[in-house]
Coordinates of C-alpha atoms in Angstrom, one line a residue:
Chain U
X1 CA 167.8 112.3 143.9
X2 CA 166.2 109.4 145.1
X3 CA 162.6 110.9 143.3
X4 CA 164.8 110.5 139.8
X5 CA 166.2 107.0 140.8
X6 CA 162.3 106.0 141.9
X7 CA 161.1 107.9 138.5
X8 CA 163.5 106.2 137.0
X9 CA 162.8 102.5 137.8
X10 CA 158.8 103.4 137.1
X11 CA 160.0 104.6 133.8
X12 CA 161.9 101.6 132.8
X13 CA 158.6 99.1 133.7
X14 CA 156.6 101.4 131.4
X15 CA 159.0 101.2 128.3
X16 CA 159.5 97.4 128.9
X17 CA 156.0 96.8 129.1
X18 CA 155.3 98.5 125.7
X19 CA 158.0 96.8 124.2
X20 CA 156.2 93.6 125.6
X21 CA 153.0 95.3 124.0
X22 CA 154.2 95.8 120.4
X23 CA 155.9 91.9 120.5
X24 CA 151.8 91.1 120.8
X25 CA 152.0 89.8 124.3
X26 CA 150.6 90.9 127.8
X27 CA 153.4 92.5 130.1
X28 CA 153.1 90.8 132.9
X29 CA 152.6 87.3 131.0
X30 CA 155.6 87.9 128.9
X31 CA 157.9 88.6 132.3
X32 CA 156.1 85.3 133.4
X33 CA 157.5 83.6 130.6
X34 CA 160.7 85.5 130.5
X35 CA 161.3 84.2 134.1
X36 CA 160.8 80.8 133.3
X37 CA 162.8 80.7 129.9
X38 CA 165.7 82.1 132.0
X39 CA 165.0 79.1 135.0
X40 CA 165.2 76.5 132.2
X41 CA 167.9 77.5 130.0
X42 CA 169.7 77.7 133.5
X43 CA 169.2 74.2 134.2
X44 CA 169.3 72.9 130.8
X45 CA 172.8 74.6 130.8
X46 CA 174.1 73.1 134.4
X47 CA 173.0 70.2 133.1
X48 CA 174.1 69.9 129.4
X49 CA 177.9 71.4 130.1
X50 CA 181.2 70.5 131.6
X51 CA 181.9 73.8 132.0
X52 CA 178.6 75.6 132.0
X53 CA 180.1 78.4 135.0
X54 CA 182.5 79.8 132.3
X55 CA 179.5 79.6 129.8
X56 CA 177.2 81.3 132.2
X57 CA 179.5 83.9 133.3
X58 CA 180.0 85.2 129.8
X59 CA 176.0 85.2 128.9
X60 CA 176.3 87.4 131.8
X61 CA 179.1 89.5 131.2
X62 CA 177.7 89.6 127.5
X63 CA 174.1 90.8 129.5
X64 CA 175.6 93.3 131.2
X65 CA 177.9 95.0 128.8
X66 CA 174.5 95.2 126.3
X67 CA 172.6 98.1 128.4
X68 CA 175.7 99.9 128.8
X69 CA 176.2 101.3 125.1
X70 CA 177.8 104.6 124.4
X71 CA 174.8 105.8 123.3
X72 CA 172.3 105.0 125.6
X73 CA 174.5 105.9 128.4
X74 CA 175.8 109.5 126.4
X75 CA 172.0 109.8 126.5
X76 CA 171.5 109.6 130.1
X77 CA 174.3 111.5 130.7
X78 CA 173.3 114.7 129.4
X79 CA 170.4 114.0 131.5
X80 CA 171.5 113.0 134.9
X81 CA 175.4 114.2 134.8
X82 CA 177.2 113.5 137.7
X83 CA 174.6 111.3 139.0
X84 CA 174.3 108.7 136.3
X85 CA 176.6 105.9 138.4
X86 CA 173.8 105.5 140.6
X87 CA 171.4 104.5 137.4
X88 CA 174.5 102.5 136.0
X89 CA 174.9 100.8 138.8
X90 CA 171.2 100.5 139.8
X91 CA 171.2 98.4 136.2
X92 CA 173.8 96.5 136.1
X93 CA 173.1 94.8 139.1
X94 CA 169.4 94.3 138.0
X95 CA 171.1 92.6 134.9
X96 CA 173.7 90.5 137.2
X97 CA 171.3 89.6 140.7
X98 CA 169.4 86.7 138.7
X99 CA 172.5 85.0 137.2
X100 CA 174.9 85.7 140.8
X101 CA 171.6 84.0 142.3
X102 CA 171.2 80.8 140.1
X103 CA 175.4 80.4 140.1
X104 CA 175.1 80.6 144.3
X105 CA 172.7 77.7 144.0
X106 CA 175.2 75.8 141.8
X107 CA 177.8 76.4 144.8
X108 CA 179.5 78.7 141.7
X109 CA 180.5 81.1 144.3
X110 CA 183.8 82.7 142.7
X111 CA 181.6 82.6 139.7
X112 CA 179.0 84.9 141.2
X113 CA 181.1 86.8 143.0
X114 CA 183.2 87.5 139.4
X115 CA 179.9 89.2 137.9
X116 CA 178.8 90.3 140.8
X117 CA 181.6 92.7 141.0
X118 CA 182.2 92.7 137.3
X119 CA 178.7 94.7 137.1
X120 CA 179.9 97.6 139.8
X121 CA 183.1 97.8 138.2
X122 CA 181.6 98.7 134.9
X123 CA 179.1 101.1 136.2
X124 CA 181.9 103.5 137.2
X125 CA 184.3 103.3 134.3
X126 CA 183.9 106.1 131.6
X127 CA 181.7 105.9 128.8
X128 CA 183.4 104.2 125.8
X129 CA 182.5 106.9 122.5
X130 CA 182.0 104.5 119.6
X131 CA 184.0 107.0 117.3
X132 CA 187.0 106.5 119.8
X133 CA 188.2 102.6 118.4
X134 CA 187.5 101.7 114.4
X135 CA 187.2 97.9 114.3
X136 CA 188.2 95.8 111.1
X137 CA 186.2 92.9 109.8
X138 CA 186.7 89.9 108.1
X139 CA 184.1 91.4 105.3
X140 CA 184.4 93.7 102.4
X141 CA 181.9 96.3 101.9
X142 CA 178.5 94.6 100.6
X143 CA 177.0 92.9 103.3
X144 CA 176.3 95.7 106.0
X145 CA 174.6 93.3 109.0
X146 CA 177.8 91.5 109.2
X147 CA 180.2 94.2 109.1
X148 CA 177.5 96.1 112.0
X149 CA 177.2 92.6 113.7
X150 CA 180.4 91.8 113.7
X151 CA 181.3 95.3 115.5
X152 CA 178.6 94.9 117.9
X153 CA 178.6 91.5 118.9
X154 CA 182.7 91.2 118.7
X155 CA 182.7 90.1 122.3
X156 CA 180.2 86.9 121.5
X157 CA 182.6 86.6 118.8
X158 CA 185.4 85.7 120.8
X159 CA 183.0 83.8 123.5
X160 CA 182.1 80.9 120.7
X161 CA 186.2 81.1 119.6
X162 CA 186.9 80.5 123.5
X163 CA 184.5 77.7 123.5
X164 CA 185.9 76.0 120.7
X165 CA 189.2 76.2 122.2
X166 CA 187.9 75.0 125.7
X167 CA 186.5 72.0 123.5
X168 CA 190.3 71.3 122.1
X169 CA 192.0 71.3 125.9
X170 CA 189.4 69.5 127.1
X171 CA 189.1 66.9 124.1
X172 CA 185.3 67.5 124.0
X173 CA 183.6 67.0 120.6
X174 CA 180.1 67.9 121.6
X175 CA 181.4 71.5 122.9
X176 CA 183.3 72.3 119.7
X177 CA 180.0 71.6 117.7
X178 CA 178.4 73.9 120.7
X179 CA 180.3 76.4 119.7
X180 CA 179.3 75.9 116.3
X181 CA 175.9 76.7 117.1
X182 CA 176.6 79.6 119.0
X183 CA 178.3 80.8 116.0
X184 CA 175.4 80.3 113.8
X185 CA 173.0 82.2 116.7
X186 CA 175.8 85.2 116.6
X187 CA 175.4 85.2 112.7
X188 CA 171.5 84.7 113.1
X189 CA 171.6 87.7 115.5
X190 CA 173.3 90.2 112.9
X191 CA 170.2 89.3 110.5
X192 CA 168.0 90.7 113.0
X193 CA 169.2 94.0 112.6
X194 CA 166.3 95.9 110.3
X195 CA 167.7 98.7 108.2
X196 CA 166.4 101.8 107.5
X197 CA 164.3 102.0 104.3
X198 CA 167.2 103.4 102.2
X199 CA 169.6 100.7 102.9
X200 CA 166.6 98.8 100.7
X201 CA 165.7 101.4 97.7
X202 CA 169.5 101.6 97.1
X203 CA 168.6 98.6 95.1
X204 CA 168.3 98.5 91.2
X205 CA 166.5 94.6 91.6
X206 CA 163.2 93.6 91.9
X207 CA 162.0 92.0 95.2
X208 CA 163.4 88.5 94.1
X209 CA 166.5 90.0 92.7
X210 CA 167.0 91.3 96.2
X211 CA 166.3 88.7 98.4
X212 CA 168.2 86.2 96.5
X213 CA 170.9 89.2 96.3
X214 CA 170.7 88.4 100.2
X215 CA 170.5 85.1 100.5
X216 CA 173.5 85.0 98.6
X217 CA 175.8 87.2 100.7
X218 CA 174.6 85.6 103.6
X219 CA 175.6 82.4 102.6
X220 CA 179.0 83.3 101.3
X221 CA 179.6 85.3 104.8
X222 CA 178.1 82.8 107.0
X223 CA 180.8 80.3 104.9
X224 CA 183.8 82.6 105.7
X225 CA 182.8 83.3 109.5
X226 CA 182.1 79.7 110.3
X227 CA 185.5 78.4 107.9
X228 CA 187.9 78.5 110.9
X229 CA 186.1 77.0 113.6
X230 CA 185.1 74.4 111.3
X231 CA 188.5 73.8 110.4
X232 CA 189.6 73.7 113.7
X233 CA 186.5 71.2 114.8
X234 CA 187.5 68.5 111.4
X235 CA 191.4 68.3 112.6
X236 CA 190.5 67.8 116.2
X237 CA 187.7 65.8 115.8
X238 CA 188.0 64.1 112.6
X239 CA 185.0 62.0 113.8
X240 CA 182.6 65.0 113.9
X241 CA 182.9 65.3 110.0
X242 CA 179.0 64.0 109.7
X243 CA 177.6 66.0 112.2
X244 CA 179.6 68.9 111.5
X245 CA 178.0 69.1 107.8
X246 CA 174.6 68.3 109.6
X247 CA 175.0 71.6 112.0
X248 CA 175.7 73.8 109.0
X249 CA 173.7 72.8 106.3
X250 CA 170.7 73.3 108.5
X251 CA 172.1 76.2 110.3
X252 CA 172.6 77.9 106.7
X253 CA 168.7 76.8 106.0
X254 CA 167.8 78.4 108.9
X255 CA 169.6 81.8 108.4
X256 CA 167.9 82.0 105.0
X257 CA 164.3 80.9 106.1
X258 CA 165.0 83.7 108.8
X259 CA 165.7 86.6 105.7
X260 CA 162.6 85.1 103.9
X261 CA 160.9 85.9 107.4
X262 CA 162.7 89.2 108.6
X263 CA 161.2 91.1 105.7
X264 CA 157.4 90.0 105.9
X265 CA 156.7 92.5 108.5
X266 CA 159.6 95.3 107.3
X267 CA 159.9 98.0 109.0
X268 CA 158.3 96.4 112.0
X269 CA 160.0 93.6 113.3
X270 CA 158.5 90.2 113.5
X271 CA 155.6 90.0 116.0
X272 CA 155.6 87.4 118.7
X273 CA 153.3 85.0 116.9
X274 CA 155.5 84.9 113.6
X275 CA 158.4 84.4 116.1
X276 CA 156.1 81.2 117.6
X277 CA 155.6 79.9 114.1
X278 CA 158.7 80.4 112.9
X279 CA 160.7 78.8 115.6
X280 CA 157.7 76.2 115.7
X281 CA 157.9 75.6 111.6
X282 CA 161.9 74.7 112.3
X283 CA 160.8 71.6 115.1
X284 CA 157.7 70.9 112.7
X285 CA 159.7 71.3 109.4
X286 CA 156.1 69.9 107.8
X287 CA 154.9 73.8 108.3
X288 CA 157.5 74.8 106.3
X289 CA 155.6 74.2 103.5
X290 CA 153.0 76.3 104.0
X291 CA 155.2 79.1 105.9
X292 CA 157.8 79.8 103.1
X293 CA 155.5 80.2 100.4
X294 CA 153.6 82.7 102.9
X295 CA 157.0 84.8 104.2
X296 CA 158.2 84.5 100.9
X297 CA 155.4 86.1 99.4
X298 CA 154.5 88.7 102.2
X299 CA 158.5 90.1 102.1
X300 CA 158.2 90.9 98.2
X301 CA 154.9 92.5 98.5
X302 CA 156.8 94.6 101.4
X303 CA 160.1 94.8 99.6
X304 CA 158.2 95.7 96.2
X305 CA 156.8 98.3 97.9
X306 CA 159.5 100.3 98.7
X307 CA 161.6 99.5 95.0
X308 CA 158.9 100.5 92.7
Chain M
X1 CA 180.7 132.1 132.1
X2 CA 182.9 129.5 130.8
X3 CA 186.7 130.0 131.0
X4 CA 189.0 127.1 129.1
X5 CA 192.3 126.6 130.2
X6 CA 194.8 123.9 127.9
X7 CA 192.0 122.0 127.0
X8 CA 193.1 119.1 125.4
X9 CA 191.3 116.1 124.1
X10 CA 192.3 112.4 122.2
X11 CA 191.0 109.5 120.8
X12 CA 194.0 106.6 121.2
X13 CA 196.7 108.7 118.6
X14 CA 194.2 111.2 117.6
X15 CA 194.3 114.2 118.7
X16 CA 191.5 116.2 118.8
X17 CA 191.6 119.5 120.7
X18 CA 195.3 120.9 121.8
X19 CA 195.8 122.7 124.7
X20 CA 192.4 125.0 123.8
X21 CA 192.3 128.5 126.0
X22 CA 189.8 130.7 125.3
X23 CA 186.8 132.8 127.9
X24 CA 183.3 132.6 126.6
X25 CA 181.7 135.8 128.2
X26 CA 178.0 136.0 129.8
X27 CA 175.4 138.0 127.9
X28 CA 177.4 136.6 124.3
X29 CA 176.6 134.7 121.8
X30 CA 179.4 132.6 120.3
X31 CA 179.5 130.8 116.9
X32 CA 181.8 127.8 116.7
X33 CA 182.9 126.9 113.3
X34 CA 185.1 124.4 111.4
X35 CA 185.1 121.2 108.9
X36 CA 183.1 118.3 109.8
X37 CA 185.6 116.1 112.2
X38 CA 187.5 119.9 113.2
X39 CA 186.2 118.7 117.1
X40 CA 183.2 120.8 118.0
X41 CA 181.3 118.3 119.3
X42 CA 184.2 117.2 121.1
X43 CA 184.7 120.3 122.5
X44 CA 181.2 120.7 123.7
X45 CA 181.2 117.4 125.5
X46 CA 184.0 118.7 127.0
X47 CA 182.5 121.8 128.2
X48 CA 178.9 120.0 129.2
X49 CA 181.1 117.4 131.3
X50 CA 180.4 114.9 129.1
X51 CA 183.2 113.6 128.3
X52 CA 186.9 113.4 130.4
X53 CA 189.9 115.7 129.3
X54 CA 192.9 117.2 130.4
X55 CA 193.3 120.6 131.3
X56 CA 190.8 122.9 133.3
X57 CA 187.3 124.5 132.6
X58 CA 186.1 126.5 134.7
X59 CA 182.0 127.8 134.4
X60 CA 181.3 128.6 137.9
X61 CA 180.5 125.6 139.6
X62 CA 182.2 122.3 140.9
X63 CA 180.4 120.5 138.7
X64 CA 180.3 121.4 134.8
X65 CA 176.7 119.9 134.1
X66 CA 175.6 121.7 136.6
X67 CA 175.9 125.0 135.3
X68 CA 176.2 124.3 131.7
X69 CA 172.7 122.5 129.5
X70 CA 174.0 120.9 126.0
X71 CA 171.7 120.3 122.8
X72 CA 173.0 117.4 121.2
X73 CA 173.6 117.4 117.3
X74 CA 171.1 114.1 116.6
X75 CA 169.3 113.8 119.9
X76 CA 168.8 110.2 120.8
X77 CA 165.7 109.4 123.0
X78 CA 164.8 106.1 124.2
X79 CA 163.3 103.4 122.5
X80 CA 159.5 104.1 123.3
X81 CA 159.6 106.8 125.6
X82 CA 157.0 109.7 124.8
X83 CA 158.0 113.4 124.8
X84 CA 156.2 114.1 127.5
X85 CA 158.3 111.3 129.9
X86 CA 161.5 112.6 128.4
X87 CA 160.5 116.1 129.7
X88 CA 159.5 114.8 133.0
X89 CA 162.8 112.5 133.6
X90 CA 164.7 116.1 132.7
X91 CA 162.8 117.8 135.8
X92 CA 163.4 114.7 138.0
X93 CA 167.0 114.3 137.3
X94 CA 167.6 118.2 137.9
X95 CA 165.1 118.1 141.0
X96 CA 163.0 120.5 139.1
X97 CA 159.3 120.6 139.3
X98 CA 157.5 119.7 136.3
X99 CA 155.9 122.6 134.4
X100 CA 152.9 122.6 132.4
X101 CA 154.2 121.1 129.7
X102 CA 150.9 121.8 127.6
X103 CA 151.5 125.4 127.7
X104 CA 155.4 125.4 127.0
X105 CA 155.2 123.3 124.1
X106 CA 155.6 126.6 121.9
X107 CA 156.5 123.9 119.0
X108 CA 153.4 121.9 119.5
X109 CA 155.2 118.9 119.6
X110 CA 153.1 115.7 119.9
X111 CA 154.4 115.1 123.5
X112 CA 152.6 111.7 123.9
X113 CA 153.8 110.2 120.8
X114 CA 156.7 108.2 121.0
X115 CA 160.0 110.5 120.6
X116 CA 162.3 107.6 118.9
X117 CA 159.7 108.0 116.0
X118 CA 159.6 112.2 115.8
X119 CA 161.3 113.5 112.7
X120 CA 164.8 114.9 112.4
X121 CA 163.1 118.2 113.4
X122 CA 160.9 117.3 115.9
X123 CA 163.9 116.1 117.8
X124 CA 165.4 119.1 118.0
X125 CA 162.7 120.7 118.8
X126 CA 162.0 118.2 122.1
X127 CA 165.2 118.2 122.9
X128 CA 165.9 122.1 122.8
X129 CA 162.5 121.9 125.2
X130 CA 164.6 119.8 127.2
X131 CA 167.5 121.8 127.5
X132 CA 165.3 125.2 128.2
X133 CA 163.8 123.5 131.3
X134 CA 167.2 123.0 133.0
X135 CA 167.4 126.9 134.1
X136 CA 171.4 127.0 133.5
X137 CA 173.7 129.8 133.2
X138 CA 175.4 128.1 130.4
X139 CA 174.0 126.5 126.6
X140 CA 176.0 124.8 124.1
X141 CA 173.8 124.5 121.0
X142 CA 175.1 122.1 118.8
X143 CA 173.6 122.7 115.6
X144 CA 170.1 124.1 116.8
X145 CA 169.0 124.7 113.4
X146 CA 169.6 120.8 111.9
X147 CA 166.3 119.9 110.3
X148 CA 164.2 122.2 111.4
X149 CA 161.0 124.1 109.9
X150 CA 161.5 127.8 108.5
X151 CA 159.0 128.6 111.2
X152 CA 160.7 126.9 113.9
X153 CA 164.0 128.4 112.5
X154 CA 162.6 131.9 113.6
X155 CA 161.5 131.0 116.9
X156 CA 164.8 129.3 118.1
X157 CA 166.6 132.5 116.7
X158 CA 164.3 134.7 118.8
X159 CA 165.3 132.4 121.9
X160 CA 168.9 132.3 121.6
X161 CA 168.4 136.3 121.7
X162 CA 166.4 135.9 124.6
X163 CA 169.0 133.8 126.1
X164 CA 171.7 136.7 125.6
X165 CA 169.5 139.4 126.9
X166 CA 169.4 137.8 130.4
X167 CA 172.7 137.3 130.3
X168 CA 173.4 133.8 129.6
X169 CA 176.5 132.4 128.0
X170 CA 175.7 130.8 124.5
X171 CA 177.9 128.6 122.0
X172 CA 176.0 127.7 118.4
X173 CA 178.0 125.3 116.0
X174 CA 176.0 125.8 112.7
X175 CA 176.6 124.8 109.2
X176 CA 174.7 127.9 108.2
X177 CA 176.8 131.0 107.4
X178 CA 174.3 133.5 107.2
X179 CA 172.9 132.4 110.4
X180 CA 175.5 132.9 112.9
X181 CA 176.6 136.4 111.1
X182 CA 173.1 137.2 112.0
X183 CA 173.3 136.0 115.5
X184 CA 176.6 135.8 117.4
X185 CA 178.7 138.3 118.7
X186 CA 181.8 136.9 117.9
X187 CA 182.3 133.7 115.4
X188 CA 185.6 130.9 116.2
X189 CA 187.2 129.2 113.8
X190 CA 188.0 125.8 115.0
X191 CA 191.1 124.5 112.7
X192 CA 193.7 121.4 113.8
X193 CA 192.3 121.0 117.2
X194 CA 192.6 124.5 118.4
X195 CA 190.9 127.9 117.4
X196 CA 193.0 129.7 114.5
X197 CA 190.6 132.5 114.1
X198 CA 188.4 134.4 116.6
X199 CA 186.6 137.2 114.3
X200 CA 184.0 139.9 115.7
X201 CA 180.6 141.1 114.2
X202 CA 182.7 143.6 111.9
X203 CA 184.7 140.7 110.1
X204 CA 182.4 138.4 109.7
X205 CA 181.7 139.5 105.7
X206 CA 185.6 138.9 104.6
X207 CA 185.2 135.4 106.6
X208 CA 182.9 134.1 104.8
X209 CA 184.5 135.3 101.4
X210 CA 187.5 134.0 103.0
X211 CA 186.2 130.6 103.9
X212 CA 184.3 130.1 100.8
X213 CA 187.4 130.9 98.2
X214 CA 189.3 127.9 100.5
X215 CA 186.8 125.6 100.4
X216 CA 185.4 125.1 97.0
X217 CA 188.4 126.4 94.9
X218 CA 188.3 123.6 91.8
X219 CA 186.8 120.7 94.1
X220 CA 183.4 120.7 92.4
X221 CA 184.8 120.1 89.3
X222 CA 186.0 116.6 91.0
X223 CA 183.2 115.5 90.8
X224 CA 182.3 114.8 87.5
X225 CA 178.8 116.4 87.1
X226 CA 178.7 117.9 83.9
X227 CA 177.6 113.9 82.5

């Protein structure tokens, strides 16, 4: 068994590396870069927070929780059997070593030892079947990424509605427009999600009709998702009215610019370099001008494609 | 062979499979029908060990994946893995040694391609490969026929016969009436969480009459096509 286990492991660098490979970017650069990202955000975090742990320790829980899907794991299931608690727990604790390492340097101790065991726990508790819970939303019908990303991301969700309420008890402005952003990354993160081509011809518009269709539902849903916390935010801290209406009028501009983006490359997703310029064109807003013309352009010709 | 005692199965409220008994017999093969949602799948997982219930099944050995291979309805393969490493992780999870792949790929399957990005059929196909590898006693094919070529469609019927002729115990869950009748000794009708109907070769004409006067009755008519 330990030939699977070892086949295993050699398996997972393989697929991780292509994936690497079709973002544009040399494996072993892109783990370099990984590594680092991961060291800074760390720091930044420690740094930035009041209570960074609790923040830490649900990146982590949220890390965790995201390799062990129903179906990946029903996959390797019917695979290994019996046996798949040694590749469970072989990965989980991959996923949980770095973040029980950097919260042991930050004398987090109870912290690390939470995940730590959080991530052997989970590797032996039964496989949850998606069909076994039905999850309401807050949205109707229309707008399929948020109804999808609500369901899969519900845990997040509740993360950025823990924050805000740790920003109440503790009387912390800055953390309730924290969780703010978060919100808008959660929201950012169903928009991601690239549908299959039918979810597209389903349309009766042209390619402007259905972009603007897009932009519009996102807007509205991004209004209704964000409405409470916001709420919340003004009556605690009527002082962060300004700042408030800052986050989400450029958090909305950034959702849109990403749907303008998403689509330039449909069905791929966006390559590394688009995902340089476009997070560089939002720091450099100057670029804008000549990247929205050029996303805006690229999407219809894909879009127009597929509705003709 | 695969004997079920009280198998039951639920989802929170929702029951699924009530207190199912029933022996599936070696050298047989066995056709599971019933509406979409009747629990076939669910009673598969079951009987693969794929998924926890009460009650007892018993198919020879300790373990039920051990004697028992399962063919998924819509395989799932991982994102960038190529046929060829899903056949390989198959022999090295079941400490097998990998065959010549090259000469059992009777589909002629791309195996290096990426299997995420086969078609509905090529799926199938890889993962029925998969599940002919394992060298069990016991295969549960959930819908073997789903999306696959007329060609393709001849050469899995010529296995499953295979597979009955040395003795192994088969389950098919198919959509397709004409091809169970054709293949299965005996046909189950899976109604309300247990089997309501168990009908041999001899029946399986006034079954299908039987299930087709329930089923469309005046639904078409619902509708609306006649615009």
């Amino acid at each position: 068994m330990n030939d699977m286990i070892t086949f295993y492991i050699n398996l997972q660098c393989k697929l991780i590396s292509r994936k690497l490979k079709r973002l544009g970017v040399n494996p072993v650069l892109g783990v370099v870069l990984f590594s680092i990202a991961f060291i800074l955000f760390s720091f930044m975090l420690f740094y930035k927070m009041e209570i960074s742990a609790y923040v830490y320790t649900g990146i982590a829980v949220v890390s965790i929780f995201s390799i062990n899907s129903s179906q990946r794991l029903g996959f390797l299931k019917e695979i290994c059997g019996h046996t798949l608690w040694k590749i469970r727990l072989l990965e989980n604790i991959a996923v949980a070593i770095p973040f029980c390492l950097f919260l042991l340097y930050q004398t987090a101790y109870v912290f690390s030892l939470v995940i730590f065991l959080f991530s052997i726990i989970l590797a032996f508790t039964p496989i949850m079947r998606q069909h076994s819970v039905r999850l309401p939303t807050p949205y109707f019908h229309r707008p399929f990424e948020f109804i999808i990303g609500f369901r899969k991301y519900l845990l997040l969700v509740l993360f950025s509605l823990f924050l805000m309420l740790m920003a109440y008890k503790s009387d912390n402005m800055n953390l309730g427009l924290f969780s703010i952003v978060i919100h808008f990354g959660i929201i950012l993160s169903y928009l991601g999600f690239l549908e299959p081509s039918n979810y597209i011809t389903i349309y009766n518009k042209s390619s402007k009709g259905f972009l603007i269709e897009k932009i519009k539902t996102t807007i509205l849903y991004t209004s209704v998702s964000i409405f409470p916390t916001a709420v919340i935010q003004l009556i605690t801290f009527p002082t962060s009215a300004i700042p408030l209406l800052f986050i989400i009028l450029i958090g909305l501009l950034i959702l849109i610019y990403f749907l303008i983006c998403k689509y330039s490359n449909y069905p791929d997703v966006m390559s590394l370099p688009h995902t340089i310029l476009f997070i560089t064109s939002i720091f450099l807003p100057i670029l804008l001008f000549y990247t929205v013309p050029l996303y805006w352009k690229k999407s219809r010709q894909k879009i127009n494609h597929l509705l003709q | 062979m695969i004997e079920i005692k009280n198998l039951s199965k639920s989802y929170g409220a929702n029951k699924v499979l009530k207190g199912i008994n029933i022996t599936f017999n070696p050298g047989h093969i066995y056709g599971i029908v019933g509406v979409n949602g009747a629990g076939k799948t669910t009673l598969f997982h079951c009987i693969a060990g794929l998924e926890d219930f009460l009650g007892k099944i018993e198919t020879g050995s300790k373990n039920l994946h051990q004697e028992t291979a399962f063919l998924s309805t819509n395989p799932y393969f991982l994102d960038r893995l190529t046929g060829r490493e899903y056949l390989q992780f198959i022999c090295h999870a079941q400490g097998i040694e990998s065959p010549n792949f090259d000469t059992r790929n009777i589909f002629q399957l791309p195996l290096d391609e990426y299997a995420s990005q086969y078609s509905t059929g090529m799926k199938k196909k890889l993962a029925l490969l998969g599940v002919l590898l394992q060298k069990k006693n016991n295969f549960i094919l959930d819908e073997p026929f789903n999306g696959v070529d007329i060609q393709s469609n001849l050469v899995i019927t010529e296995i499953i016969q295979k597979l009955k002729q040395t003795g192994k115990t088969t389950l098919i869950s198919s959509h397709i009436f004409s091809t169970l009748s054709e293949l299965c000794d005996s046909i189950l009708l899976l109604e309300n969480g247990a089997f309501s109907r168990i009908v041999d070769k001899l029946e399986f004409k006034s079954l299908e009459q039987e299930m087709k006067s329930t089923v469309l009755g005046n639904d078409i008519d619902l509708l609306e096509l006649d615009y």
